[in-house]
Coordinates of N, CA and C in Angstrom, one line a residue:
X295 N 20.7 67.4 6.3 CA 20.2 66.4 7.4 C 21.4 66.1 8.2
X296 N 21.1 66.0 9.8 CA 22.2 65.6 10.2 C 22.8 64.2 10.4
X297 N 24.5 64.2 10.0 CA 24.7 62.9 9.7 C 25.3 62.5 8.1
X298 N 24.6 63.5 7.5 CA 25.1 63.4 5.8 C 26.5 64.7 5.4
X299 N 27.7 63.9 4.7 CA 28.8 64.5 5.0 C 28.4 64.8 3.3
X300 N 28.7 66.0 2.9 CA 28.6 66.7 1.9 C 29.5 66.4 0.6
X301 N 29.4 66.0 -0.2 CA 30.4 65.4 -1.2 C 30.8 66.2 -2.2
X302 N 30.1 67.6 -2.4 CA 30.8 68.7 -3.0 C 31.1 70.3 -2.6
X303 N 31.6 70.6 -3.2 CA 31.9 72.1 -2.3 C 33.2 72.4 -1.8
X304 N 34.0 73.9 -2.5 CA 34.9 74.0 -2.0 C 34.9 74.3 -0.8
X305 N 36.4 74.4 -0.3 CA 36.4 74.7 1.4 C 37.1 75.7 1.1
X306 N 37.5 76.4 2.1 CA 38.1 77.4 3.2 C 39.7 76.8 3.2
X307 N 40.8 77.4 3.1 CA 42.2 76.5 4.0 C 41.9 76.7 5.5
X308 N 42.3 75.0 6.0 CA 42.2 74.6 7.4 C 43.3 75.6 7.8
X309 N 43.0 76.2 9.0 CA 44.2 77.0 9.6 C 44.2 76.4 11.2
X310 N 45.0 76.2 11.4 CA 45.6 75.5 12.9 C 46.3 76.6 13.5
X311 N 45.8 77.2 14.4 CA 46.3 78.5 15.7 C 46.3 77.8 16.7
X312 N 47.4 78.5 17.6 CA 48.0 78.3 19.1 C 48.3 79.4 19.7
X313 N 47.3 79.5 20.7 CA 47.2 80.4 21.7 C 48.1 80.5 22.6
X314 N 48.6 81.5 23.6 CA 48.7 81.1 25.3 C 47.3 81.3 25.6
X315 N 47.4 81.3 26.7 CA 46.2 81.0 28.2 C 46.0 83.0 28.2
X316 N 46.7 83.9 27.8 CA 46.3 85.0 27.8 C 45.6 85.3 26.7
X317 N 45.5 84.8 25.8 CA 44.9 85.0 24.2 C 45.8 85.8 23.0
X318 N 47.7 85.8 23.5 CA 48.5 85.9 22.7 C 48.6 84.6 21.3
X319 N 48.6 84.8 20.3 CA 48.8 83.9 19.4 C 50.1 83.7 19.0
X320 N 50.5 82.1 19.4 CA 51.8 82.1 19.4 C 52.3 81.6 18.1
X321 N 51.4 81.1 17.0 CA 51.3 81.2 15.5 C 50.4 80.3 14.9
X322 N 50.4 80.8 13.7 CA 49.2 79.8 12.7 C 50.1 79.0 11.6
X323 N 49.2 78.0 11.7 CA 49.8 76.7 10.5 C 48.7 77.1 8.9
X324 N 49.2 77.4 8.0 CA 48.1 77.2 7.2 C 48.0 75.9 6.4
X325 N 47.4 74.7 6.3 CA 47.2 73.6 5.5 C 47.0 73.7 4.3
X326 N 46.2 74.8 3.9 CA 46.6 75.2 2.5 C 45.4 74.8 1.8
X327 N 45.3 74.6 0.4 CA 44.1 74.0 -0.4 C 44.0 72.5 -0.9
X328 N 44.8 72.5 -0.1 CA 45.0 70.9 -0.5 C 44.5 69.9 0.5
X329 N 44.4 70.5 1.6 CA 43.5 69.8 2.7 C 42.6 70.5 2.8
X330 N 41.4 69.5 3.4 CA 39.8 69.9 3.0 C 39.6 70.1 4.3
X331 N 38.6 71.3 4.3 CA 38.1 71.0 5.8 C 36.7 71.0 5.9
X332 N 36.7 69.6 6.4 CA 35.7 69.2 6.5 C 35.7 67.8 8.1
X333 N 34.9 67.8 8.8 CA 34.6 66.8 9.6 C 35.4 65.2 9.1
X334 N 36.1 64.7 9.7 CA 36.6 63.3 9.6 C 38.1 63.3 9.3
X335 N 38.6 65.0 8.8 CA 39.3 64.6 7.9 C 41.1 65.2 8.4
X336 N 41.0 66.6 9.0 CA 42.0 66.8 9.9 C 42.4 66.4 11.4
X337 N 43.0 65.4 11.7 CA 43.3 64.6 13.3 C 44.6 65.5 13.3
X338 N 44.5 65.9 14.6 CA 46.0 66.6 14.5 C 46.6 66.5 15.9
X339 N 47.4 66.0 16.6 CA 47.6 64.9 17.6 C 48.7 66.4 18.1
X340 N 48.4 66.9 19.7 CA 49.5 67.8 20.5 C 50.3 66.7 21.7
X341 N 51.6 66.6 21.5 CA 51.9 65.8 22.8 C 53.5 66.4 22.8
X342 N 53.8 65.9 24.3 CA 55.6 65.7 24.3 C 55.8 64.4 23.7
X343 N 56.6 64.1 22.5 CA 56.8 62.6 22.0 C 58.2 62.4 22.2
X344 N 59.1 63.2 22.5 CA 60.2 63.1 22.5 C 60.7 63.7 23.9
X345 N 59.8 63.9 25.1 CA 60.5 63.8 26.4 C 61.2 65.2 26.7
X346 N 61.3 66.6 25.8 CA 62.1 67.6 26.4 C 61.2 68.4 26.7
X347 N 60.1 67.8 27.1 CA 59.3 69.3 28.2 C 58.6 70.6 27.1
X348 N 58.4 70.2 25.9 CA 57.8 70.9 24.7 C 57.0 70.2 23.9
X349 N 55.5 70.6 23.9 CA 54.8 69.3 22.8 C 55.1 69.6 21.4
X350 N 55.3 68.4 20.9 CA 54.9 68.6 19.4 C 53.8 68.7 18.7
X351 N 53.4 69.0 17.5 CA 52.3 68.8 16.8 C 52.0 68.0 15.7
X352 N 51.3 67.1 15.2 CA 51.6 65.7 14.2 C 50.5 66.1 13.8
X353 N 50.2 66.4 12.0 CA 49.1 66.3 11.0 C 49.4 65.7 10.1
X354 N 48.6 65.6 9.3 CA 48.8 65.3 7.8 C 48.5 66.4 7.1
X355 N 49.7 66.7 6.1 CA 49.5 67.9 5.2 C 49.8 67.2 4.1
X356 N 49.6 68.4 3.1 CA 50.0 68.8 1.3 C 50.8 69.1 1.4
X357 N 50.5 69.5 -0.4 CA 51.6 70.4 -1.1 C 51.1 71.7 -1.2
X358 N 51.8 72.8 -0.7 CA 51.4 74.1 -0.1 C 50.7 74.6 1.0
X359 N 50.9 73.5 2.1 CA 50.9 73.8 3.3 C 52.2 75.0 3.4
X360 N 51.4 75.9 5.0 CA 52.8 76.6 5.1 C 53.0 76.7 6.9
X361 N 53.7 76.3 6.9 CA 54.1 76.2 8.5 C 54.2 77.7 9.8
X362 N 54.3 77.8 10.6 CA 54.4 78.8 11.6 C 55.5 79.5 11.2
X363 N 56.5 79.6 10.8 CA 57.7 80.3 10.4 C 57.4 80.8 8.7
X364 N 56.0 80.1 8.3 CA 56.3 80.9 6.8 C 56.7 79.9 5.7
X365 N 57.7 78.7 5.7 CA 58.1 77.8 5.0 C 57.1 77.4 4.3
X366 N 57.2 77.1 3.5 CA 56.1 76.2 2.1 C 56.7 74.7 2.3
X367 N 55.4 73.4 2.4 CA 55.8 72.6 2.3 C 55.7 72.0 0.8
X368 N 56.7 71.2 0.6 CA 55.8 70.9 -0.5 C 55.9 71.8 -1.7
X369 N 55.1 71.7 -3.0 CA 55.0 72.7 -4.2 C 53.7 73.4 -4.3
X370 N 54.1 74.7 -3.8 CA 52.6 75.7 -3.4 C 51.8 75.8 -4.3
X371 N 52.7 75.3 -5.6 CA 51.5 75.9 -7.3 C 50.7 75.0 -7.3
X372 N 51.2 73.7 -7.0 CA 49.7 72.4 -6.9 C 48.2 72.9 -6.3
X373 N 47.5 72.3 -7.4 CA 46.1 72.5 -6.7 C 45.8 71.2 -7.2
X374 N 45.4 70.4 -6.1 CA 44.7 69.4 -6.8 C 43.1 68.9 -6.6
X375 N 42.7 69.9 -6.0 CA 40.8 70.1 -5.8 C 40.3 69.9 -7.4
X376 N 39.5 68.9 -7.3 CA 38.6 68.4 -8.3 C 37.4 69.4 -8.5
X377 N 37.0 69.3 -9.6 CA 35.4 70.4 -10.2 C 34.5 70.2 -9.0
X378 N 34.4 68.8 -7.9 CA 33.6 69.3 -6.5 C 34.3 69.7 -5.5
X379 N 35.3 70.3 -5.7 CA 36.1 70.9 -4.5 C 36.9 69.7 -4.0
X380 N 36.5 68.0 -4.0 CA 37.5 67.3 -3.4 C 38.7 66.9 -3.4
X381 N 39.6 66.5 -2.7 CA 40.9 66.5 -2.9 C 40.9 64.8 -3.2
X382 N 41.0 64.4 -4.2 CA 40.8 62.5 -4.1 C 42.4 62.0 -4.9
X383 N 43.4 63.0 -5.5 CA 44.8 63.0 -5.7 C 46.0 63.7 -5.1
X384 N 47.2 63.6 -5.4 CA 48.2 64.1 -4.9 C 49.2 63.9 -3.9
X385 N 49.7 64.3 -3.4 CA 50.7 64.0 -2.7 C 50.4 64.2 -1.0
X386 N 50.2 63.1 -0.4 CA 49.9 63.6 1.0 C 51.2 62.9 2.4
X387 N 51.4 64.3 2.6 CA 52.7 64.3 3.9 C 52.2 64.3 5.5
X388 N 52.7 63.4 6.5 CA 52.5 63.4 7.6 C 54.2 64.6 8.3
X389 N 53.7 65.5 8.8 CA 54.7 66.1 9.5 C 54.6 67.1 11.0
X390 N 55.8 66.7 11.2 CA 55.5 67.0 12.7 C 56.1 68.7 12.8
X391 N 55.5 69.5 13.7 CA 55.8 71.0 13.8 C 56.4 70.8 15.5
X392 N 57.5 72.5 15.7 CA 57.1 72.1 17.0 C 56.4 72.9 17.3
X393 N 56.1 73.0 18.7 CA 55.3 73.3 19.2 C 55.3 74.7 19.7
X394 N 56.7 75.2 19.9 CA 56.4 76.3 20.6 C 56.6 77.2 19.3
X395 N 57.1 77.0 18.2 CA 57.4 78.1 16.9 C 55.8 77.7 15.7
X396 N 56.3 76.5 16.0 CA 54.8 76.1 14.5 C 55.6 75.9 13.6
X397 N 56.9 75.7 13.1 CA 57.6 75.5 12.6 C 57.7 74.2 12.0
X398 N 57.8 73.6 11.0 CA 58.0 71.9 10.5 C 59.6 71.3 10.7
X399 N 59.2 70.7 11.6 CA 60.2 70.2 11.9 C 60.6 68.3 11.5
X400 N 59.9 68.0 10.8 CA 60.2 66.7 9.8 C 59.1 66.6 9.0
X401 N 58.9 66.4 7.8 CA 58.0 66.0 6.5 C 58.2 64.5 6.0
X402 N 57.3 63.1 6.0 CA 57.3 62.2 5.4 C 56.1 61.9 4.5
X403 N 56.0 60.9 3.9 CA 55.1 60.5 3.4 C 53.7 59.7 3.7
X404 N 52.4 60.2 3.4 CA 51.7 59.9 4.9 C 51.3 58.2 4.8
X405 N 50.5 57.7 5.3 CA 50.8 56.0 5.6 C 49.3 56.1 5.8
X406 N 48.6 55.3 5.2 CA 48.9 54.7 3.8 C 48.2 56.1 2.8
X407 N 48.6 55.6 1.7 CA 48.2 56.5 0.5 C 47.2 56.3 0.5
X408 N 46.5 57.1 -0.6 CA 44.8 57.1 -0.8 C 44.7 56.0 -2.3
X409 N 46.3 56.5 -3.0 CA 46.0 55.9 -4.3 C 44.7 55.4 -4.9
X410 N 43.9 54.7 -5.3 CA 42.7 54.0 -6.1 C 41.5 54.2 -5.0
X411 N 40.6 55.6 -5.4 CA 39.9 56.2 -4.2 C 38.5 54.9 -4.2
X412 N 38.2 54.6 -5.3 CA 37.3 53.5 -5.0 C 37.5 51.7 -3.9
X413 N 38.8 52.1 -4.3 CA 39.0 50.8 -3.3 C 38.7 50.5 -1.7
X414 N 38.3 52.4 -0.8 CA 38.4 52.6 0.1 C 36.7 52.6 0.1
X415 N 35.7 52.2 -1.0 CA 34.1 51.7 -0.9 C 33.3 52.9 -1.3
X416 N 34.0 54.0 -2.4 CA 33.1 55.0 -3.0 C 33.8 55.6 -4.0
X417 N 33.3 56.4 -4.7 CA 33.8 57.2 -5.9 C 34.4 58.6 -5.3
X418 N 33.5 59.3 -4.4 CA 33.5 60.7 -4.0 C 34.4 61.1 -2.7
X419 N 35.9 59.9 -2.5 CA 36.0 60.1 -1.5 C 35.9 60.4 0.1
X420 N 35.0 59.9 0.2 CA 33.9 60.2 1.4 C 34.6 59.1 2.2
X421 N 35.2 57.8 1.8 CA 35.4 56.7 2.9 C 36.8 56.4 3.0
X422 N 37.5 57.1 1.7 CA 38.9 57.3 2.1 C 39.5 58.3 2.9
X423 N 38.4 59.2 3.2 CA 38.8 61.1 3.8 C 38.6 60.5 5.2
X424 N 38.1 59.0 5.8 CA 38.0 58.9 7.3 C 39.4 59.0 8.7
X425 N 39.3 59.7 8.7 CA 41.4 59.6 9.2 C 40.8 59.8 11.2
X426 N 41.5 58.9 12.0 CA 41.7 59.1 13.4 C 42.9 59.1 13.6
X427 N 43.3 59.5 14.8 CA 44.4 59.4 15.0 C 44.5 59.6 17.1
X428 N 46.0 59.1 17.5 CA 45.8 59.1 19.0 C 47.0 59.0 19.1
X429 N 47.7 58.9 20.5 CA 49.1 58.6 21.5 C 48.6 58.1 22.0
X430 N 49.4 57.0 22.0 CA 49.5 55.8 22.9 C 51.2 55.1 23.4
X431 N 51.0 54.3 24.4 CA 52.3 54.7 25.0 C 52.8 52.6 25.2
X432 N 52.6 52.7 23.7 CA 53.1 51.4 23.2 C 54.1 50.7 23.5
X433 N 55.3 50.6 24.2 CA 56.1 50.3 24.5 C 56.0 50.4 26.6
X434 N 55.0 50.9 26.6 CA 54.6 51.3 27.9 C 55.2 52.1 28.6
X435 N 56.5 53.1 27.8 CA 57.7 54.1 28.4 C 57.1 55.3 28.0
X436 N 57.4 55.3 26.6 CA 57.4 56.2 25.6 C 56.1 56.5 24.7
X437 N 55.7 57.4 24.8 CA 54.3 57.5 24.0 C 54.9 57.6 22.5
X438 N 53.9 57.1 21.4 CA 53.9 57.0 20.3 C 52.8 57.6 19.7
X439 N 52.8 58.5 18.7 CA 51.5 58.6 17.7 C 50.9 57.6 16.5
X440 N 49.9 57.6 16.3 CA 49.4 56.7 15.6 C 48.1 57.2 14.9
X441 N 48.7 57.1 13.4 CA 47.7 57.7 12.6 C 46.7 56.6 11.5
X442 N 46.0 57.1 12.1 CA 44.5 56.1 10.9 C 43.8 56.7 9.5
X443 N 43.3 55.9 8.9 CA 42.6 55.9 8.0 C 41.4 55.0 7.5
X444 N 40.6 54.7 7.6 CA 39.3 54.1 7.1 C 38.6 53.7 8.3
X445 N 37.4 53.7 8.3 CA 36.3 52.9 8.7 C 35.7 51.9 8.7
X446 N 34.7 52.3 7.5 CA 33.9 50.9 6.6 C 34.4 49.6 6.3
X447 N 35.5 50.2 5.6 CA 35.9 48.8 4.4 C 37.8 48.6 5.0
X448 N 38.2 49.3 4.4 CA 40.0 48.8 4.4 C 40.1 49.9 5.9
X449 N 40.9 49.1 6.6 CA 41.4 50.4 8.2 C 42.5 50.2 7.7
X450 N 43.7 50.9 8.2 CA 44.8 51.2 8.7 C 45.6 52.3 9.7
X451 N 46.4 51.7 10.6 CA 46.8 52.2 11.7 C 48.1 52.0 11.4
X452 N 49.3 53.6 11.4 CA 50.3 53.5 11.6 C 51.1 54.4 12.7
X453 N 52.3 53.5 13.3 CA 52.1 54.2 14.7 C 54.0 54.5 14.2
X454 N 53.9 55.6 15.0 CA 55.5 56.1 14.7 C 56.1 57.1 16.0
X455 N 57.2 57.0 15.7 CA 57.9 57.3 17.2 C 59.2 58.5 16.8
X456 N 58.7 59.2 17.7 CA 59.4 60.6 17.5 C 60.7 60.7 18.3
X457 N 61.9 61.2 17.7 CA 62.9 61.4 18.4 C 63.6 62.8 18.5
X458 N 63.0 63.8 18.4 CA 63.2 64.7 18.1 C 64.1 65.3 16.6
X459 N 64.5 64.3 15.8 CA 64.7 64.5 14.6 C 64.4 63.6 13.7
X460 N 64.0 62.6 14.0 CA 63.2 61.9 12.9 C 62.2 61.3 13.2
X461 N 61.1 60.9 12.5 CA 59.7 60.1 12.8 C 60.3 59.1 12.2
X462 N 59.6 57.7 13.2 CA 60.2 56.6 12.4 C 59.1 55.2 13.0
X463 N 58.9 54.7 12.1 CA 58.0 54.2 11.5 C 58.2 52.5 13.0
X464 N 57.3 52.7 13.7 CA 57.0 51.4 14.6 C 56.6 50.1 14.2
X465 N 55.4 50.6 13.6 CA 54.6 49.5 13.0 C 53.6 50.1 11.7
X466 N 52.5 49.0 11.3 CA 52.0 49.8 10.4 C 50.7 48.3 10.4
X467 N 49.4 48.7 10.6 CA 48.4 47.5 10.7 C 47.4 48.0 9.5
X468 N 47.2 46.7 8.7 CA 46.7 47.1 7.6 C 45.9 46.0 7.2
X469 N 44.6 46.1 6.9 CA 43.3 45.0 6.7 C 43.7 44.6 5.8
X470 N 44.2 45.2 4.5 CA 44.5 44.2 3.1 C 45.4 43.2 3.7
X471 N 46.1 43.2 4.6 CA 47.1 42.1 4.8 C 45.9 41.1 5.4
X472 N 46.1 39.6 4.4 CA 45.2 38.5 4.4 C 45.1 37.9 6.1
X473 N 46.1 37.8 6.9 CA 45.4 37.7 8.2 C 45.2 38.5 9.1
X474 N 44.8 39.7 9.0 CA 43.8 41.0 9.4 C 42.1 41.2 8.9
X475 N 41.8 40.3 7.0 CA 41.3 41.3 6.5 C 39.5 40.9 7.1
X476 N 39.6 40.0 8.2 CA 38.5 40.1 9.0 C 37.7 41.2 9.9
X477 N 39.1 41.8 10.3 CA 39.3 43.7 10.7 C 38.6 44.6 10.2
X478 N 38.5 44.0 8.7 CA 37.7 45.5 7.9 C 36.5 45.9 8.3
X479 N 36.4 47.2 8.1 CA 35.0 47.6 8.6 C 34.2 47.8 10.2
X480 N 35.6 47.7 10.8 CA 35.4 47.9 12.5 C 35.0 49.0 13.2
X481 N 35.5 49.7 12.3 CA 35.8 51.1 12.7 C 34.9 51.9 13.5
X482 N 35.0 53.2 14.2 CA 33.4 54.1 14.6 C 34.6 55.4 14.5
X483 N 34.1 56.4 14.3 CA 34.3 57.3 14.6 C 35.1 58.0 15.5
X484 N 35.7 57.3 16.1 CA 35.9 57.9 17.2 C 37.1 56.6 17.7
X485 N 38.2 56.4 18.6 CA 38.8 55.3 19.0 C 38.9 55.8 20.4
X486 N 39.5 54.4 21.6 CA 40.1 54.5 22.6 C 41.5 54.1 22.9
X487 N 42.2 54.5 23.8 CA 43.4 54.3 24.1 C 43.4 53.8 25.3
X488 N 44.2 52.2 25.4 CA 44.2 51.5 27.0 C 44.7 50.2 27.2
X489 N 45.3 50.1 28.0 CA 45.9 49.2 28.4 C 44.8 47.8 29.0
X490 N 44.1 47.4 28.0 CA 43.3 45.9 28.2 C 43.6 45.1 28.4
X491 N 44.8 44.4 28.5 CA 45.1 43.1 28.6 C 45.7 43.3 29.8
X492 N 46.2 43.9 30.3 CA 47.0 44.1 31.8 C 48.5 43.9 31.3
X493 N 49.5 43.6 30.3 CA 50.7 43.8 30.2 C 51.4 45.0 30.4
X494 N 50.6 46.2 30.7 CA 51.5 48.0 30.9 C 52.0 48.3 29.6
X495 N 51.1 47.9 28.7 CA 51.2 48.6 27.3 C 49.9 48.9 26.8
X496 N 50.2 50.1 25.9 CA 48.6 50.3 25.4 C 48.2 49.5 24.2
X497 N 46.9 49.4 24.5 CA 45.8 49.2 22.8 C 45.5 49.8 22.5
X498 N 44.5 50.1 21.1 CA 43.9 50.7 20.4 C 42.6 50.0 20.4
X499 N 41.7 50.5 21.2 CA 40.3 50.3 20.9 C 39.3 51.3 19.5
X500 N 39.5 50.0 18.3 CA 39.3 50.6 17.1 C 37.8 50.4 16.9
X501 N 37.0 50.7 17.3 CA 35.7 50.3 17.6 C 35.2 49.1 17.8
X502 N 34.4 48.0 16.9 CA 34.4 46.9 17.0 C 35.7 45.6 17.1
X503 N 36.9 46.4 17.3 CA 37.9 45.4 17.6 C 39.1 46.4 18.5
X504 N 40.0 45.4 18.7 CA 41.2 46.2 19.1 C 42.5 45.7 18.8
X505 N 43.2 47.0 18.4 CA 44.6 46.7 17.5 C 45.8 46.2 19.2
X506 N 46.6 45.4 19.2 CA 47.3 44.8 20.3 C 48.7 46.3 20.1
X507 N 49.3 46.6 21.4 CA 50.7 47.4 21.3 C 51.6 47.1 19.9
X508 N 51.7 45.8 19.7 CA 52.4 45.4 18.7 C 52.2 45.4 17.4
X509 N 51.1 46.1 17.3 CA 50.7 46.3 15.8 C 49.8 45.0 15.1
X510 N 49.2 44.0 16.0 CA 49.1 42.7 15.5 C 47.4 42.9 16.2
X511 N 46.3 42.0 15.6 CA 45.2 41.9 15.9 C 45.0 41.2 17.4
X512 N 44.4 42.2 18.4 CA 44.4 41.2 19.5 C 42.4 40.8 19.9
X513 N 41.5 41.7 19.5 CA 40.3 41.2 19.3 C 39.6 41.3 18.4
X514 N 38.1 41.1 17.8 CA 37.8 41.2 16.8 C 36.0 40.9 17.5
X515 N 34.9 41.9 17.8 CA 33.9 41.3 17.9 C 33.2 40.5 16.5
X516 N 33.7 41.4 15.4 CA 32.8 41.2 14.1 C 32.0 41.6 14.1
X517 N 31.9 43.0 14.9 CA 30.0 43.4 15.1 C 30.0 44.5 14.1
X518 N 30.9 45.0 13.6 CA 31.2 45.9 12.3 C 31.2 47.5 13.1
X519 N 30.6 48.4 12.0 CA 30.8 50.1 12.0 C 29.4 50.6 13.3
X520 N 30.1 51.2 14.4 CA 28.9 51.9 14.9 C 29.5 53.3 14.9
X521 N 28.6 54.1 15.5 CA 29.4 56.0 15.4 C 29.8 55.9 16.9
X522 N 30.4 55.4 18.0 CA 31.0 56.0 19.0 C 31.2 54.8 20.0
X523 N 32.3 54.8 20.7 CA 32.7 53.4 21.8 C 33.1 53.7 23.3
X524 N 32.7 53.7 24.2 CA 33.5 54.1 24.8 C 34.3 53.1 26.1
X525 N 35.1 53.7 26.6 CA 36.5 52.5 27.9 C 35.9 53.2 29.1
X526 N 36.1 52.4 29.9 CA 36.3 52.5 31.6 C 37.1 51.9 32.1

């Protein structure tokens, strides 16, 4: 039925290719088995974040991802797919490649963990696997990436700023924190990127609310979870 996200079944490894415009492939990323592919769950953000006229590329990987050069991230022998194929343990890395090799060019730890998959409002994984993600140019100079997780129940948005050798951590908005946890459950599918308030900095239009440049709550309709939002 359409609309119903499958809760068992192995996958395929997600493979991430880059083309030129002539249909030369200028290399493949493999994510490996440890990332699922499936709808909701790979955001993979292409931008210049660091200003030298070359985009980067920002995902969330494993352990046994392998990068455009061949590198193993991570420990390849891990498998941590459960008897339904889902990945609901282990170790998950946010890392940035560049762009023109496919190569990994910094590996951290992804933000926030999955840790205790029930607490994200299911057993099967299904509402902790919801991941968005965007550039936004938060400081209103410099674009910044910003990686999400949840919908329903607990959101989090962490936004980080690339300098060509390190990712480093801007902010980090998170519903468990007691003056957010009105936030929970805003979410849609889908986000916007925009400068709402008129200060020349962006927001995060998180569906039923919007996260402020500063990482701090700046609206909240309370109208909860719809599937899509859109800006003008």
């Amino acid at each position: 039925m359409p609309g119903i996200i499958p809760t068992t079944g192995y996958t395929g490894n997600t493979l991430l290719d880059c083309y030129r415009l002539d249909g030369t492939r200028l290399w493949r990323i493999d994510l490996g088995r440890n990332i699922r592919s499936e709808a909701h769950y790979t955001q993979f953000m292409v931008y210049d974040l660091d200003g030298d006229g070359k985009a980067e590329l920002v995902v969330k990987t494993a352990d046994g991802a392998v990068d455009g050069l061949g590198k193993v991230i991570g420990d390849a022998s891990l498998d941590y797919r459960n008897s339904n194929g889902r990945v609901l343990e282990g170790n998950e890395y946010l890392t940035v490649f560049s762009g023109l090799t496919g190569g990994a060019l910094y590996t951290t730890d992804y933000i926030p963990a999955r840790r205790n998959v029930e607490a994200w409002g299911d057993r099967t994984g299904n509402r902790s696997d919801r991941f968005l993600a965007c550039v936004a140019y938060l400081d209103g100079v410099k674009p910044s990436v910003v990686m999400c997780r949840g919908h329903y129940t607990r959101t989090v948005l962490a936004a980080y700023d690339w300098d060509g050798k390190e990712l480093k951590s801007r902010w980090v908005f998170d519903t468990n924190d007691p003056q957010w946890k009105e936030y929970a459950g805003q979410g849609n599918h889908n986000l916007r990127v925009g400068d709402v308030d008129g200060d020349g900095c962006d927001e995060i239009i998180y569906g039923s609310c919007v996260i402020n440049n500063d990482g701090t709550g700046l609206h909240n309709t309370g109208m909860g979870h719809g599937d899509a939002i859109h800006l003008t």
